[in-house]
């Protein structure tokens, strides 16, 4: 493989990485599901489910505490009052999986063949199929809203996105973005049976 070919390959991989970062920065994909029989007009208070899915080990983490802070803000903004005996339980969990992406690419190289007539070597371009492999972390943050009396989930959302960050200081904005995206899809306010905005 010539130096030019190696440079082209390195450039292609760099472009793929840049594209992945751009995809991550565009925000997570959110999927939601709502119980069609739920009457959201009867819900005015909320609290955290116990034990939370992220704290089944018996202790909290900086991630779970940050998620709690975000959820408190979002529920309060919608008029729900916090209560130890609420109408709604809110539960959440996070999962991080390592994924592998494979990108097909065409490589070029130069082969030299001896030409007896010309008494010299002739450069001939050669093309062949190759691929670039990139590993990334896919994060999933899920929020469940549960009718406390019926012990039945009435709304759920998953925010799925690519994460390139490992340090807490850099992961924190990703968590905030995911929670904001999730609650942008929650269309209800306290005591109102009809959605304020259509569910996305």
Short mmCIF file of C-alpha atoms in Angstrom, two decimals:
data_model
loop_
_atom_site.label_atom_id
_atom_site.label_comp_id
_atom_site.label_asym_id
_atom_site.label_seq_id
_atom_site.Cartn_x
_atom_site.Cartn_y
_atom_site.Cartn_z
CA UNK A 1 0.00 0.00 0.00
CA UNK A 2 1.49 3.36 -1.02
CA UNK A 3 1.69 6.43 1.20
CA UNK A 4 -1.01 8.13 -0.90
CA UNK A 5 -3.35 5.17 -0.41
CA UNK A 6 -2.77 5.17 3.33
CA UNK A 7 -3.54 8.88 3.45
CA UNK A 8 -6.79 8.40 1.52
CA UNK A 9 -7.83 5.60 3.89
CA UNK A 10 -7.04 7.72 6.95
CA UNK A 11 -9.02 10.63 5.50
CA UNK A 12 -12.03 8.39 4.86
CA UNK A 13 -12.01 7.05 8.41
CA UNK A 14 -11.71 10.58 9.76
CA UNK A 15 -14.70 11.68 7.70
CA UNK A 16 -16.74 8.72 9.01
CA UNK A 17 -15.87 9.67 12.58
CA UNK A 18 -16.87 13.28 11.92
CA UNK A 19 -20.20 12.09 10.52
CA UNK A 20 -20.81 10.03 13.66
CA UNK A 21 -20.09 13.01 15.88
CA UNK A 22 -22.48 15.13 13.83
CA UNK A 23 -25.18 12.48 14.18
CA UNK A 24 -24.66 12.41 17.93
CA UNK A 25 -24.86 16.20 18.22
CA UNK A 26 -28.21 16.25 16.41
CA UNK A 27 -29.86 14.77 19.50
CA UNK A 28 -31.33 11.41 20.44
CA UNK A 29 -34.19 9.56 18.78
CA UNK A 30 -37.22 9.35 21.08
CA UNK A 31 -39.83 6.57 21.00
CA UNK A 32 -42.97 6.81 23.16
CA UNK A 33 -46.01 4.73 24.04
CA UNK A 34 -49.19 5.81 25.84
CA UNK A 35 -51.88 3.69 27.49
CA UNK A 36 -55.00 4.54 25.43
CA UNK A 37 -57.26 3.82 28.43
CA UNK A 38 -55.44 6.11 30.86
CA UNK A 39 -57.26 9.20 32.16
CA UNK A 40 -54.52 11.78 32.61
CA UNK A 41 -57.01 14.26 34.04
CA UNK A 42 -56.94 12.44 37.40
CA UNK A 43 -53.19 12.86 37.88
CA UNK A 44 -52.02 15.89 39.85
CA UNK A 45 -49.14 14.63 41.99
CA UNK A 46 -46.03 12.60 41.32
CA UNK A 47 -43.11 10.90 43.05
CA UNK A 48 -40.19 8.63 42.28
CA UNK A 49 -40.85 4.90 42.06
CA UNK A 50 -39.13 2.83 44.73
CA UNK A 51 -36.78 1.24 44.16
CA UNK A 52 -35.72 3.08 41.01
CA UNK A 53 -34.44 0.80 38.26
CA UNK A 54 -31.09 2.63 38.33
CA UNK A 55 -30.77 2.29 42.12
CA UNK A 56 -31.67 -1.35 42.70
CA UNK A 57 -28.21 -1.84 44.19
CA UNK A 58 -29.35 0.32 47.11
CA UNK A 59 -27.41 3.49 46.38
CA UNK A 60 -27.54 6.42 43.98
CA UNK A 61 -24.94 7.67 41.51
CA UNK A 62 -24.16 11.08 40.06
CA UNK A 63 -26.02 9.99 36.92
CA UNK A 64 -29.19 8.99 38.77
CA UNK A 65 -29.10 12.19 40.83
CA UNK A 66 -28.74 14.31 37.71
CA UNK A 67 -31.66 12.50 36.07
CA UNK A 68 -33.76 13.10 39.19
CA UNK A 69 -32.98 16.81 39.06
CA UNK A 70 -34.07 16.98 35.42
CA UNK A 71 -37.28 15.04 36.08
CA UNK A 72 -38.18 17.26 39.05
CA UNK A 73 -37.82 20.32 36.84
CA UNK A 74 -39.88 18.85 34.00
CA UNK A 75 -42.73 17.58 36.20
CA UNK A 76 -42.91 20.84 38.16
CA UNK A 77 -43.06 22.81 34.90
CA UNK A 78 -46.15 20.79 33.96
CA UNK A 79 -47.93 21.62 37.19
CA UNK A 80 -47.44 18.31 39.02
CA UNK A 81 -46.82 18.56 42.77
CA UNK A 82 -44.30 16.23 44.41
CA UNK A 83 -45.81 13.84 46.98
CA UNK A 84 -44.78 10.80 49.00
CA UNK A 85 -48.18 9.27 48.10
CA UNK A 86 -48.56 10.44 44.52
CA UNK A 87 -50.96 9.78 41.69
CA UNK A 88 -48.03 8.98 39.40
CA UNK A 89 -44.78 7.15 39.97
CA UNK A 90 -41.82 8.07 37.75
CA UNK A 91 -39.17 5.43 37.12
CA UNK A 92 -36.08 5.57 34.91
CA UNK A 93 -33.12 3.51 33.75
CA UNK A 94 -30.05 3.92 31.58
CA UNK A 95 -28.19 1.44 29.38
CA UNK A 96 -24.96 1.89 27.42
CA UNK A 97 -24.02 -0.59 24.69
CA UNK A 98 -20.93 -0.76 22.50
CA UNK A 99 -21.90 -0.91 18.83
CA UNK A 100 -19.83 -1.53 15.71
CA UNK A 101 -20.40 0.27 12.43
CA UNK A 102 -18.88 -1.04 9.19
CA UNK A 103 -18.51 1.26 6.18
CA UNK A 104 -17.70 -0.11 2.70
CA UNK A 105 -15.07 1.77 0.75
CA UNK A 106 -13.06 1.42 -2.44
CA UNK A 107 -9.30 1.41 -2.09
CA UNK A 108 -6.84 2.34 -4.80
CA UNK A 109 -3.26 1.26 -5.17
CA UNK A 110 -0.58 1.29 -7.82
CA UNK A 111 1.15 -1.82 -9.12
CA UNK A 112 4.31 -1.70 -11.22
CA UNK A 113 4.83 -4.15 -14.08
CA UNK A 114 7.95 -4.54 -16.16
CA UNK A 115 7.52 -3.85 -19.90
CA UNK A 116 10.22 -5.68 -21.85
CA UNK A 117 9.68 -3.53 -24.95
CA UNK A 118 10.05 -0.27 -23.11
CA UNK A 119 12.63 -1.78 -20.80
CA UNK A 120 10.93 0.04 -17.94
CA UNK A 121 8.34 -0.43 -15.22
CA UNK A 122 4.82 0.82 -15.95
CA UNK A 123 2.48 2.03 -13.19
CA UNK A 124 -0.99 0.46 -13.34
CA UNK A 125 -3.81 1.60 -10.98
CA UNK A 126 -5.55 -1.19 -9.06
CA UNK A 127 -8.96 -0.89 -7.34
CA UNK A 128 -10.32 -3.23 -4.67
CA UNK A 129 -13.10 -3.27 -2.07
CA UNK A 130 -12.29 -2.59 1.56
CA UNK A 131 -14.11 -1.43 4.68
CA UNK A 132 -13.64 0.81 7.70
CA UNK A 133 -14.73 -0.30 11.18
CA UNK A 134 -15.73 2.13 13.91
CA UNK A 135 -16.90 1.39 17.45
CA UNK A 136 -19.15 3.76 19.36
CA UNK A 137 -21.32 3.78 22.48
CA UNK A 138 -25.10 3.83 22.08
CA UNK A 139 -26.90 5.17 25.13
CA UNK A 140 -30.56 4.50 25.96
CA UNK A 141 -32.39 6.48 28.63
CA UNK A 142 -35.89 5.28 29.48
CA UNK A 143 -38.58 7.00 31.56
CA UNK A 144 -41.75 5.22 32.73
CA UNK A 145 -44.76 7.01 34.22
CA UNK A 146 -46.93 4.68 36.30
CA UNK A 147 -50.45 5.00 37.72
CA UNK A 148 -49.73 4.42 41.42
CA UNK A 149 -53.20 3.10 42.32
CA UNK A 150 -53.44 0.63 39.45
CA UNK A 151 -49.67 -0.02 39.46
CA UNK A 152 -49.86 0.24 35.69
CA UNK A 153 -47.59 2.08 33.28
CA UNK A 154 -49.50 4.80 31.43
CA UNK A 155 -46.67 6.43 29.47
CA UNK A 156 -43.12 5.48 28.55
CA UNK A 157 -40.32 6.91 26.44
CA UNK A 158 -36.89 5.79 25.26
CA UNK A 159 -34.24 8.25 24.11
CA UNK A 160 -31.58 6.53 22.01
CA UNK A 161 -28.43 8.25 20.79
CA UNK A 162 -24.74 7.84 20.14
CA UNK A 163 -22.38 8.95 22.87
CA UNK A 164 -18.70 9.74 22.43
CA UNK A 165 -18.22 10.99 25.98
CA UNK A 166 -16.85 9.07 28.97
CA UNK A 167 -15.93 11.80 31.45
CA UNK A 168 -18.76 12.87 33.80
CA UNK A 169 -18.31 16.54 32.95
CA UNK A 170 -18.87 15.78 29.27
CA UNK A 171 -21.58 13.14 29.74
CA UNK A 172 -23.73 15.46 31.84
CA UNK A 173 -24.93 17.59 28.88
CA UNK A 174 -25.88 14.41 27.00
CA UNK A 175 -28.06 13.33 29.94
CA UNK A 176 -29.70 16.76 30.09
CA UNK A 177 -30.36 16.70 26.34
CA UNK A 178 -31.91 13.22 26.52
CA UNK A 179 -34.29 14.18 29.37
CA UNK A 180 -35.33 17.37 27.59
CA UNK A 181 -36.01 15.40 24.41
CA UNK A 182 -38.09 12.83 26.30
CA UNK A 183 -40.33 15.37 28.02
CA UNK A 184 -40.81 17.31 24.79
CA UNK A 185 -42.83 14.24 23.79
CA UNK A 186 -44.89 14.17 27.01
CA UNK A 187 -48.00 16.22 26.10
CA UNK A 188 -49.91 16.29 29.40
CA UNK A 189 -50.11 18.74 32.31
CA UNK A 190 -51.45 18.17 35.82
CA UNK A 191 -55.20 17.63 35.98
CA UNK A 192 -55.75 17.83 32.22
CA UNK A 193 -57.13 14.80 30.40
CA UNK A 194 -56.43 16.23 26.96
CA UNK A 195 -52.88 16.69 25.70
CA UNK A 196 -51.75 20.30 25.58
CA UNK A 197 -49.82 19.60 22.40
CA UNK A 198 -50.13 16.58 20.09
CA UNK A 199 -47.80 13.75 21.11
CA UNK A 200 -44.91 13.49 18.66
#
